[in-house]
mmCIF file of C-alpha atoms and ligand atoms in Angstrom:
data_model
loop_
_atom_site.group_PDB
_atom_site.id
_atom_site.type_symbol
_atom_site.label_atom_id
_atom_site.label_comp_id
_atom_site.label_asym_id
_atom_site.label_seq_id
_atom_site.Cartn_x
_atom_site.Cartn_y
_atom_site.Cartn_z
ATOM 1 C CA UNK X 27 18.290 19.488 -7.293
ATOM 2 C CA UNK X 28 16.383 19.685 -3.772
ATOM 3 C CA UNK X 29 15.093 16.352 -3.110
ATOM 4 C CA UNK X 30 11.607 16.364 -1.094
ATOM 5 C CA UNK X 31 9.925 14.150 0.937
ATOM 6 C CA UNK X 32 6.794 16.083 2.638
ATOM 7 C CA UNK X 33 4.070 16.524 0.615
ATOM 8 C CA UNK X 34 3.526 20.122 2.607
ATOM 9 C CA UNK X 35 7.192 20.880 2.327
ATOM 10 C CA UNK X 36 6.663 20.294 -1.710
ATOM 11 C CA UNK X 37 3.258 22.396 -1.845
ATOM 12 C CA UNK X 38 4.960 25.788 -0.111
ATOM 13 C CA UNK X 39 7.867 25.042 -2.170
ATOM 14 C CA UNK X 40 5.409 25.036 -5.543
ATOM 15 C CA UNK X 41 3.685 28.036 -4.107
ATOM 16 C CA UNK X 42 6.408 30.157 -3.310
ATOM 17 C CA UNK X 43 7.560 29.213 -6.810
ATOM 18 C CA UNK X 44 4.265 30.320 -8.552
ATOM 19 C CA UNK X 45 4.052 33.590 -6.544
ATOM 20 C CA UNK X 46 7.859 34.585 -7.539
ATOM 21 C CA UNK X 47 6.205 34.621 -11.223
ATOM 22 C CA UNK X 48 7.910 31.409 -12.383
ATOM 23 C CA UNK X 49 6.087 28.986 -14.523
ATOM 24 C CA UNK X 50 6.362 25.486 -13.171
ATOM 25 C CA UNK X 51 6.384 22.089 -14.877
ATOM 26 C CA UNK X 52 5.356 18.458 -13.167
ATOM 27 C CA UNK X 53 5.905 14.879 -13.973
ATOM 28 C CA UNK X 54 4.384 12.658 -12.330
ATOM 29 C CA UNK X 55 6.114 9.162 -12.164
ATOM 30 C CA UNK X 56 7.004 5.833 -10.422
ATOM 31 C CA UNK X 57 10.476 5.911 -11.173
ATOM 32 C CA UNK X 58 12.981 3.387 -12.678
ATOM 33 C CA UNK X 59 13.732 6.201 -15.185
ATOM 34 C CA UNK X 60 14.624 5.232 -18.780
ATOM 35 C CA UNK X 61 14.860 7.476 -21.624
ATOM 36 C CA UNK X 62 10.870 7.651 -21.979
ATOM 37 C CA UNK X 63 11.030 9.963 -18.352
ATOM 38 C CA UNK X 64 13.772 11.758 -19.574
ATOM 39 C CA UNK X 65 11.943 12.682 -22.241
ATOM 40 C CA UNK X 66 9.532 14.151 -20.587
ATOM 41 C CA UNK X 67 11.776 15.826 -18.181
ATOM 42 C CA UNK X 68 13.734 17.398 -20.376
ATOM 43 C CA UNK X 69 10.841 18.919 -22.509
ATOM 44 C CA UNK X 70 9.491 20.337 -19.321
ATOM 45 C CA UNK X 71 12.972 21.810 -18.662
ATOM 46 C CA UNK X 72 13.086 23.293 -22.197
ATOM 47 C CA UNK X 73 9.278 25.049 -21.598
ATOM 48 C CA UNK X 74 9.105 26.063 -17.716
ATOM 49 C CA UNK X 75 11.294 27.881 -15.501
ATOM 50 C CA UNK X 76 10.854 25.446 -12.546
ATOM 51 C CA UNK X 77 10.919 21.563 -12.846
ATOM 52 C CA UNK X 78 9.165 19.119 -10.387
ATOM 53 C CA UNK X 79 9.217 15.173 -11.138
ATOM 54 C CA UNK X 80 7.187 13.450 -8.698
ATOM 55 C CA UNK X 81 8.620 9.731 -7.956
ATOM 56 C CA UNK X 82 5.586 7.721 -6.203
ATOM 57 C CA UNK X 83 4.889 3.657 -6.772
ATOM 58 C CA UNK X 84 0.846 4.335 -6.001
ATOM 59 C CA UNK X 85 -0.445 1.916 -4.390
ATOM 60 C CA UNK X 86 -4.300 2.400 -5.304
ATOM 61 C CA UNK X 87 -3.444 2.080 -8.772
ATOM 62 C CA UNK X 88 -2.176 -1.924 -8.864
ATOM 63 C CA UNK X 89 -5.326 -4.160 -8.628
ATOM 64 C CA UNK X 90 -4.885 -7.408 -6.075
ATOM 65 C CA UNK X 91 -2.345 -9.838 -8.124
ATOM 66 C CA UNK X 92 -0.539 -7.060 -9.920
ATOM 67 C CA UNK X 93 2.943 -6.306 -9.540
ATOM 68 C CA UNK X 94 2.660 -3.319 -6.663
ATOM 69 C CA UNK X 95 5.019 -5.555 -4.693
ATOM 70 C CA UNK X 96 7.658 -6.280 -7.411
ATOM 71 C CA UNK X 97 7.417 -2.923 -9.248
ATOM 72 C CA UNK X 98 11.454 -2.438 -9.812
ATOM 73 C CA UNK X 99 12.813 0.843 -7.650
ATOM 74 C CA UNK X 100 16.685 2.475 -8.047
ATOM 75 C CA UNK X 101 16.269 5.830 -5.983
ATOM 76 C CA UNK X 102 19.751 6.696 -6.122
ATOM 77 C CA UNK X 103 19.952 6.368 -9.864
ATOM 78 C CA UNK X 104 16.690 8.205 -10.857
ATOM 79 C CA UNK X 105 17.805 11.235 -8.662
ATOM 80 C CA UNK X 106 21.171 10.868 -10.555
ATOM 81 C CA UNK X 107 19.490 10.962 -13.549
ATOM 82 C CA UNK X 108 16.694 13.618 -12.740
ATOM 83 C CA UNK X 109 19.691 15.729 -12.109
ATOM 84 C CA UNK X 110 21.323 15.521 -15.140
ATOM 85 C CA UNK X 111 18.125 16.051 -16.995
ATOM 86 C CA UNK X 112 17.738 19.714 -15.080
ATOM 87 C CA UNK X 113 15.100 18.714 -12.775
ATOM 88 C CA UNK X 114 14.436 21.029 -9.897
ATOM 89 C CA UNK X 115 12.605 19.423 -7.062
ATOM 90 C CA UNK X 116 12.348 15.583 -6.982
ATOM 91 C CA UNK X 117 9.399 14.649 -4.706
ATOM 92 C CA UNK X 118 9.453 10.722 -3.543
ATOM 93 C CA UNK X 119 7.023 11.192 -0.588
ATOM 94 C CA UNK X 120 5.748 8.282 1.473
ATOM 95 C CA UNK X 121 2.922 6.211 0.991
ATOM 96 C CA UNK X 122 1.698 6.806 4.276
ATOM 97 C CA UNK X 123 1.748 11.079 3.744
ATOM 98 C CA UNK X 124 0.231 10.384 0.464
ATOM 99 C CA UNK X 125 -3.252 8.913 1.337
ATOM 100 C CA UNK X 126 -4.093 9.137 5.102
ATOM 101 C CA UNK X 127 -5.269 5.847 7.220
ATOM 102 C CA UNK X 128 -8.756 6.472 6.547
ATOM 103 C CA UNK X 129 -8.422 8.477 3.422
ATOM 104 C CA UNK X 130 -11.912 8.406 1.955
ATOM 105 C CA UNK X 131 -11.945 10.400 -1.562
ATOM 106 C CA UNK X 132 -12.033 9.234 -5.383
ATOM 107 C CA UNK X 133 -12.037 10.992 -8.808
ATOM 108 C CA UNK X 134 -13.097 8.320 -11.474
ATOM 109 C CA UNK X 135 -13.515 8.868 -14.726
ATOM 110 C CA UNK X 136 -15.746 5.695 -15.241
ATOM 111 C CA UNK X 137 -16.523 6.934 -19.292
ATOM 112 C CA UNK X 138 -13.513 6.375 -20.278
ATOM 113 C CA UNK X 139 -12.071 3.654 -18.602
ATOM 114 C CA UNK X 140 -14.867 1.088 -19.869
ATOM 115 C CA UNK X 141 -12.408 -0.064 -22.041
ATOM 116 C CA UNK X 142 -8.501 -0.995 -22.876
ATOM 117 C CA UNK X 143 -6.677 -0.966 -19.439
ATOM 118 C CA UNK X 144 -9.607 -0.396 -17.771
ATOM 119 C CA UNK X 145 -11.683 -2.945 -18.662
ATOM 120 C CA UNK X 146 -8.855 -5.603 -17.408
ATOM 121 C CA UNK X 147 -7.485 -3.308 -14.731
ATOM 122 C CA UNK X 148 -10.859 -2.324 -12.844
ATOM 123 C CA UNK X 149 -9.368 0.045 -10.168
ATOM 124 C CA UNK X 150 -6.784 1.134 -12.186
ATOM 125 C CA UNK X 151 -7.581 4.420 -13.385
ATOM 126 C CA UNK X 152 -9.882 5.421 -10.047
ATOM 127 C CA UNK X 153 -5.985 5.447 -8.551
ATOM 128 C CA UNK X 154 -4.352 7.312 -11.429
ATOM 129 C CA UNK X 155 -7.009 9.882 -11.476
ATOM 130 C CA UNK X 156 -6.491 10.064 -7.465
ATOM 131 C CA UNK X 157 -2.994 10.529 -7.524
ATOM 132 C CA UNK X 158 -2.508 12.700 -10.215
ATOM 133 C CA UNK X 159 -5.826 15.076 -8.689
ATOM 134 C CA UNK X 160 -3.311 14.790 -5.482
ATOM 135 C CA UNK X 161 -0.341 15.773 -7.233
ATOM 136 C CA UNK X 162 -1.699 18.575 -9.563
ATOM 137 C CA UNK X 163 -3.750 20.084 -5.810
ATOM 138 C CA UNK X 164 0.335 19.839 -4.410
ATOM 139 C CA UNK X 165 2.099 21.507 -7.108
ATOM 140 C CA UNK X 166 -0.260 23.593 -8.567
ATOM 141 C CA UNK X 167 1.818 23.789 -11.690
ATOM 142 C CA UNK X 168 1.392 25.731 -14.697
ATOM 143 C CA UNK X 169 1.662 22.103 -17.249
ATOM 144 C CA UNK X 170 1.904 18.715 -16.225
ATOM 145 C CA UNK X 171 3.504 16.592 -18.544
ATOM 146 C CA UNK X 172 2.617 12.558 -19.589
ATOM 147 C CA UNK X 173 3.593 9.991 -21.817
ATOM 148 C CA UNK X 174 1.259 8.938 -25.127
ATOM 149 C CA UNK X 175 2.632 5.298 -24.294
ATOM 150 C CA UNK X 176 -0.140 5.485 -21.864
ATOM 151 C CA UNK X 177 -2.883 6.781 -24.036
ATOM 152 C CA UNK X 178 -5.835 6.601 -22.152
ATOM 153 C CA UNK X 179 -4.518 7.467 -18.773
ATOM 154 C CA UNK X 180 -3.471 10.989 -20.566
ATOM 155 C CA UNK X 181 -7.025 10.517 -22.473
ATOM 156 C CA UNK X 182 -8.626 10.557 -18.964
ATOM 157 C CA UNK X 183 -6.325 13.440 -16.804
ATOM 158 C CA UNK X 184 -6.787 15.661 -19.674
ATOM 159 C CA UNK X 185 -11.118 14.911 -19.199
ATOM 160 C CA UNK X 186 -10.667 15.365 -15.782
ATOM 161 C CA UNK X 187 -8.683 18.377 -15.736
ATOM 162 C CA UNK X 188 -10.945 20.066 -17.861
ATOM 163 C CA UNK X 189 -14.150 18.612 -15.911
ATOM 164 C CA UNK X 190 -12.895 19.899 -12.702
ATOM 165 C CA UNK X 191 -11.060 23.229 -14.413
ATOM 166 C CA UNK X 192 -7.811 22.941 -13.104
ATOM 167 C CA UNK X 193 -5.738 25.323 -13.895
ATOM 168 C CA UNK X 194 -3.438 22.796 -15.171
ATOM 169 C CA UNK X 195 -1.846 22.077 -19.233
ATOM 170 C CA UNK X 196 -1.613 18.766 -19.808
ATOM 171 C CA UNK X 197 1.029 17.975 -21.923
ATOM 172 C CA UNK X 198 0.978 14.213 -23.839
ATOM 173 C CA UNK X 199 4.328 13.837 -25.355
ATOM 174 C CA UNK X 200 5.591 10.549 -28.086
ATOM 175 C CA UNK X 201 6.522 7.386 -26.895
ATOM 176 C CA UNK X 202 10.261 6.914 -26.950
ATOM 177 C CA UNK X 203 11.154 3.039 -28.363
ATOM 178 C CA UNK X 204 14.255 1.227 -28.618
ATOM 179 C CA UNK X 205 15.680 0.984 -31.961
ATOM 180 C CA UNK X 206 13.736 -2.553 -32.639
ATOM 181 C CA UNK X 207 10.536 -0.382 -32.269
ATOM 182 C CA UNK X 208 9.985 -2.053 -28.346
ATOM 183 C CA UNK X 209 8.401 1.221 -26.411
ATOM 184 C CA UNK X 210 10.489 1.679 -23.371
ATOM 185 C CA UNK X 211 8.839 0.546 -20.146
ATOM 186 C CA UNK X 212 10.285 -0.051 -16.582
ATOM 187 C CA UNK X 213 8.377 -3.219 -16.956
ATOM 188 C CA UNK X 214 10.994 -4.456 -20.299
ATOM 189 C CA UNK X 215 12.897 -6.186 -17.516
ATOM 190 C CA UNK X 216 10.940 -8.614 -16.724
ATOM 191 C CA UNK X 217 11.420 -10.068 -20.377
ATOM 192 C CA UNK X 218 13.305 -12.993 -20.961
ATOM 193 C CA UNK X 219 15.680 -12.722 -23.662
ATOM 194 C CA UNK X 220 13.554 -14.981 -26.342
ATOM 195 C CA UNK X 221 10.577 -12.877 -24.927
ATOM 196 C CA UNK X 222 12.237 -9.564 -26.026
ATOM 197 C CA UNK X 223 13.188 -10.641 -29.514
ATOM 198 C CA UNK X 224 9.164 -11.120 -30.094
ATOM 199 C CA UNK X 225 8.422 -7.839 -28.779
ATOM 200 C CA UNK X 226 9.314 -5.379 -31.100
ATOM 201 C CA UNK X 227 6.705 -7.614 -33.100
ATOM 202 C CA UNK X 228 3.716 -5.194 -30.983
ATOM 203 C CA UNK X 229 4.483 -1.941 -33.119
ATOM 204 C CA UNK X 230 5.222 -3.940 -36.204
ATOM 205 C CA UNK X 231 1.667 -5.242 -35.885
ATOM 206 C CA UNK X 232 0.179 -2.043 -35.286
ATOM 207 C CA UNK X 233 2.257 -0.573 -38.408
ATOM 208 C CA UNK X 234 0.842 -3.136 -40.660
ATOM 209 C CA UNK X 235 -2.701 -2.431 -39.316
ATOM 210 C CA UNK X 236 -2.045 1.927 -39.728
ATOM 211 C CA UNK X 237 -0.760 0.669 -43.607
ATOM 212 C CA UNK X 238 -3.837 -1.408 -44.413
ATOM 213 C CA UNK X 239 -5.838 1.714 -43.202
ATOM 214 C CA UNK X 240 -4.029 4.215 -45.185
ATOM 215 C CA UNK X 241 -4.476 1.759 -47.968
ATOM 216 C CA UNK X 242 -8.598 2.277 -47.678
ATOM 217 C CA UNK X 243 -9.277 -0.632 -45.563
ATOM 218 C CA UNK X 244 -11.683 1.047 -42.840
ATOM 219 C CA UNK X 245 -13.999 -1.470 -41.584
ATOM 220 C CA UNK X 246 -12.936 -2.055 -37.852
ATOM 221 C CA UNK X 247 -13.387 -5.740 -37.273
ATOM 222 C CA UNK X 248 -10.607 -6.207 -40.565
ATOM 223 C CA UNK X 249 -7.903 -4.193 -39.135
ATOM 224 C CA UNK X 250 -8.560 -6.155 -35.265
ATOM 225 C CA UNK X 251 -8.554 -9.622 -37.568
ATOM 226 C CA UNK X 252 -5.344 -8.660 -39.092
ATOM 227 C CA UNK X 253 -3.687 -7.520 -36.100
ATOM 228 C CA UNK X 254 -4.460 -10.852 -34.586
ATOM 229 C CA UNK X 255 -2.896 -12.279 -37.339
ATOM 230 C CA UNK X 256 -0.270 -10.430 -37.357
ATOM 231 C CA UNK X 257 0.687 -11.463 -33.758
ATOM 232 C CA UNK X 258 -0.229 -14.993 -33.978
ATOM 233 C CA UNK X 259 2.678 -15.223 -36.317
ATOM 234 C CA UNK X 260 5.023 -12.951 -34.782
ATOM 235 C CA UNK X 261 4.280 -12.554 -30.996
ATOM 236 C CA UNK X 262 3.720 -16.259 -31.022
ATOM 237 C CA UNK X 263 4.484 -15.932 -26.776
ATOM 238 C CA UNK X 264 2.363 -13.346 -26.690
ATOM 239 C CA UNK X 265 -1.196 -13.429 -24.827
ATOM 240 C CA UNK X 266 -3.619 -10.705 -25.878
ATOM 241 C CA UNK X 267 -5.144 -9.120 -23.002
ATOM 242 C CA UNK X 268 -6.611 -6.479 -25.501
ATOM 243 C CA UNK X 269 -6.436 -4.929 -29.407
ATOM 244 C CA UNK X 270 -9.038 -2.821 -29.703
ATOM 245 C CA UNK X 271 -9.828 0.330 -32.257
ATOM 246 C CA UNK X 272 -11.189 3.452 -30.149
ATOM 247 C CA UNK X 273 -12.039 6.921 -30.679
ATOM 248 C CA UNK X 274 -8.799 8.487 -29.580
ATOM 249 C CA UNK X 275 -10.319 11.169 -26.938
ATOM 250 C CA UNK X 276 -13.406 9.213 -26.054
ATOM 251 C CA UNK X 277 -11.550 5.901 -25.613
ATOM 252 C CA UNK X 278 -15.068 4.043 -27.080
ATOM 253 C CA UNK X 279 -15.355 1.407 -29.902
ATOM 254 C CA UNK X 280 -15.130 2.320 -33.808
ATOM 255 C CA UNK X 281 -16.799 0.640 -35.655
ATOM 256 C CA UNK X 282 -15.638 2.173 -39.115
ATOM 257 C CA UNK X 283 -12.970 4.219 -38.980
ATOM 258 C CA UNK X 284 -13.908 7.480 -40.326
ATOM 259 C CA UNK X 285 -10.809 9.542 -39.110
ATOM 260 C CA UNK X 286 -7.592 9.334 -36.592
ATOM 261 C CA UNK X 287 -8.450 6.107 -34.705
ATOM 262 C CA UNK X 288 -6.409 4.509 -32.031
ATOM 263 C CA UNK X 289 -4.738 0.738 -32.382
ATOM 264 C CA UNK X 290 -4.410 -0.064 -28.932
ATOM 265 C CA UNK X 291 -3.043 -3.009 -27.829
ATOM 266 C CA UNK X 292 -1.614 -5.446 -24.279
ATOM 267 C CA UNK X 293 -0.262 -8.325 -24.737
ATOM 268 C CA UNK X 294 1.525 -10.470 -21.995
ATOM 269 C CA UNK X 295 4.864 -11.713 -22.665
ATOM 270 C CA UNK X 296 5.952 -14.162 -19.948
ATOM 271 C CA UNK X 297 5.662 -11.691 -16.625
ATOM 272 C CA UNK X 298 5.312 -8.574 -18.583
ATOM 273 C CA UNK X 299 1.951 -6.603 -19.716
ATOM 274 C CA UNK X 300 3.156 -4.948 -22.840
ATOM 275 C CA UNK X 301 1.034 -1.987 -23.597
ATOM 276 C CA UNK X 302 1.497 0.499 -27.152
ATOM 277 C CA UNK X 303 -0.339 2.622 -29.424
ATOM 278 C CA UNK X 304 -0.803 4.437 -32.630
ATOM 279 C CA UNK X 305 -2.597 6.364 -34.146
ATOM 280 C CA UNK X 306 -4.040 5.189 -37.227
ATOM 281 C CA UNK X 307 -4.944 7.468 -40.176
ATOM 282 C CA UNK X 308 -3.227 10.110 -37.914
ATOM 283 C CA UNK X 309 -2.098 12.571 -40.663
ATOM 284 C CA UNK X 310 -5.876 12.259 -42.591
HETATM 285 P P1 LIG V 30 5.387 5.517 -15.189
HETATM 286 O O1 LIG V 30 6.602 5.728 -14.358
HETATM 287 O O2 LIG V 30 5.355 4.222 -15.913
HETATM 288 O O3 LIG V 30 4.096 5.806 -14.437
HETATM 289 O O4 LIG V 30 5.443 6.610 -16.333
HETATM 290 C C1 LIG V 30 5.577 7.975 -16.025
HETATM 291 C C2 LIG V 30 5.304 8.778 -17.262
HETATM 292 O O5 LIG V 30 6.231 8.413 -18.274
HETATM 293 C C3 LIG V 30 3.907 8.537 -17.836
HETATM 294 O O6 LIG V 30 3.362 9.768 -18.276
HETATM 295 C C4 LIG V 30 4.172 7.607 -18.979
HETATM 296 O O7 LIG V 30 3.225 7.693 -20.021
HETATM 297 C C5 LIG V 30 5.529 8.107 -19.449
HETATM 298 N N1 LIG V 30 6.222 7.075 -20.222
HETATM 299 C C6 LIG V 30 6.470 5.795 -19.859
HETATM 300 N N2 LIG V 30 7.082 5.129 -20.856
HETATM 301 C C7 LIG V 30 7.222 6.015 -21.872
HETATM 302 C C8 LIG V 30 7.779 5.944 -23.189
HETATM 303 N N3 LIG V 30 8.312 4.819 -23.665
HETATM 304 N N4 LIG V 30 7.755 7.055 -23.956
HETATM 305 C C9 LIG V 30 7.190 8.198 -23.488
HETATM 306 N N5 LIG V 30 6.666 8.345 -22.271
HETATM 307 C C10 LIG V 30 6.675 7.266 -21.475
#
């Protein structure tokens, strides 16, 4: 596994890559790999001939008071780890060869960040869009490969890859959980240990809600009650930032859910934003 630094290094490696034929794979990430990464690492190594995993803690993406400064970091481990998952190229560049002193361009998205994460993380997807436009313009790959655990961030590259027809795939792959149900996030360590026994609790809720649905209950506002409910009793720690219902590519309100819907929820636990999904009425 080469192990790159230089954004310019990276881009005639991804070129030289792309003109020898190969079809090239990249995800993007901030590192502190768990099995959710891998995941995505390894189906990239099953469906492209080259692998590239980006490592990058964006700055533009954390809002003042968020946890840019604490975000957890193991280098040496995730390029362990990238290795043994058949990664190719592992990019970490640095901030400063990222986004230059007076660097001066956006891509936003504003339609669909309105809501979920982006209504309580305002600059949060103006970064992610950013970033990944700056990694997809670096690596020119043929796919570029994302988590559903963030469902409206891949809800919003795959918009803005098709807005601005690059000739990218985007690639939205399951979240992986721990056996509880808890979706892995780097972020599960801030938990304390009575914090992680209530977590699991945010996919049990959001079970309960996709089982009242398939059961014929379809009127928005009764599915967001119950889910309340649902976490009043067993998240009792928990602090809803959000539960919403949305249309699942337009990220906007439902009012009555008239086919697959997304149950998307955050919920602070202690220091942790918790974030998960599913898809309600998914197999209708
Ligand atoms: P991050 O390092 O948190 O920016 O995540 C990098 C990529 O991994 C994103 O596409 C995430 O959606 C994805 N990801 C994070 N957690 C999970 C998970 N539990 N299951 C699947 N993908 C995940």
């Amino acid at each position: 596994m080469k192990r790159l630094s230089d954004p310019k290094t990276f881009q005639a490696q991804a070129m030289a890559d792309r003109a020898a034929g190969l079809t090239t794979a990249l995800v993007p990430t901030m590192g502190f790999f768990h099995e959710g990464h891998l995941s995505l690492m390894r189906w990239a190594r099953e469906h492209a001939d080259r692998v590239y995993v980006s490592l990058f803690v964006n700055p533009t993406q954390f809002g003042p008071g968020e946890d840019l400064d604490a975000y957890p970091t193991d280098q040496e481990r995730d390029a362990r780890l990238a290795e043994e998952a058949g990664v190719d190229v592992l990019f970490t560049p640095r901030h400063e060869d990222v986004y230059a002193a007076d660097h001066a361009t956006w891509v936003q998205v504003p339609e669909l960040a309105q809501h979920l994460c982006g209504a309580s993380r305002p600059v949060h997807f103006r970064g992610v869009a950013t970033v990944v436009s700056i990694l997809l313009n670096l690596a020119q790959p043929t796919c570029a490969v994302f988590g559903q655990k963030d469902w409206q961030q891949l809800a919003i590259i795959q918009r803005m890859v098709r807005d601005l027809h690059i000739p990218t795939d985007i690639v939205g792959r399951p979240i992986v959980r721990e056996a509880d149900g808890l979706a892995l996030s780097s972020r599960n360590i801030y938990l304390s240990e009575a914090e992680r026994a209530q977590a699991p609790g945010l996919q049990q809720g959001l079970k309960h809600i996709a089982a009242l649905a398939l059961a014929g209950e379809r009127d928005a506002a009764t599915l967001t009650k119950a889910l309340r409910a649902f976490y009043a009793e067993h998240v009792p720690g928990g602090e809803i930032d959000y539960l919403d219902l949305m249309d699942p590519l337009a990220i906007s309100p439902v009012q009555n859910l008239t086919g697959p819907t997304l149950a998307a929820v955050a919920v602070r636990l202690g220091k942790a934003r918790l974030i998960d999904n599913l898809l309600l009425l998914d197999r209708e």
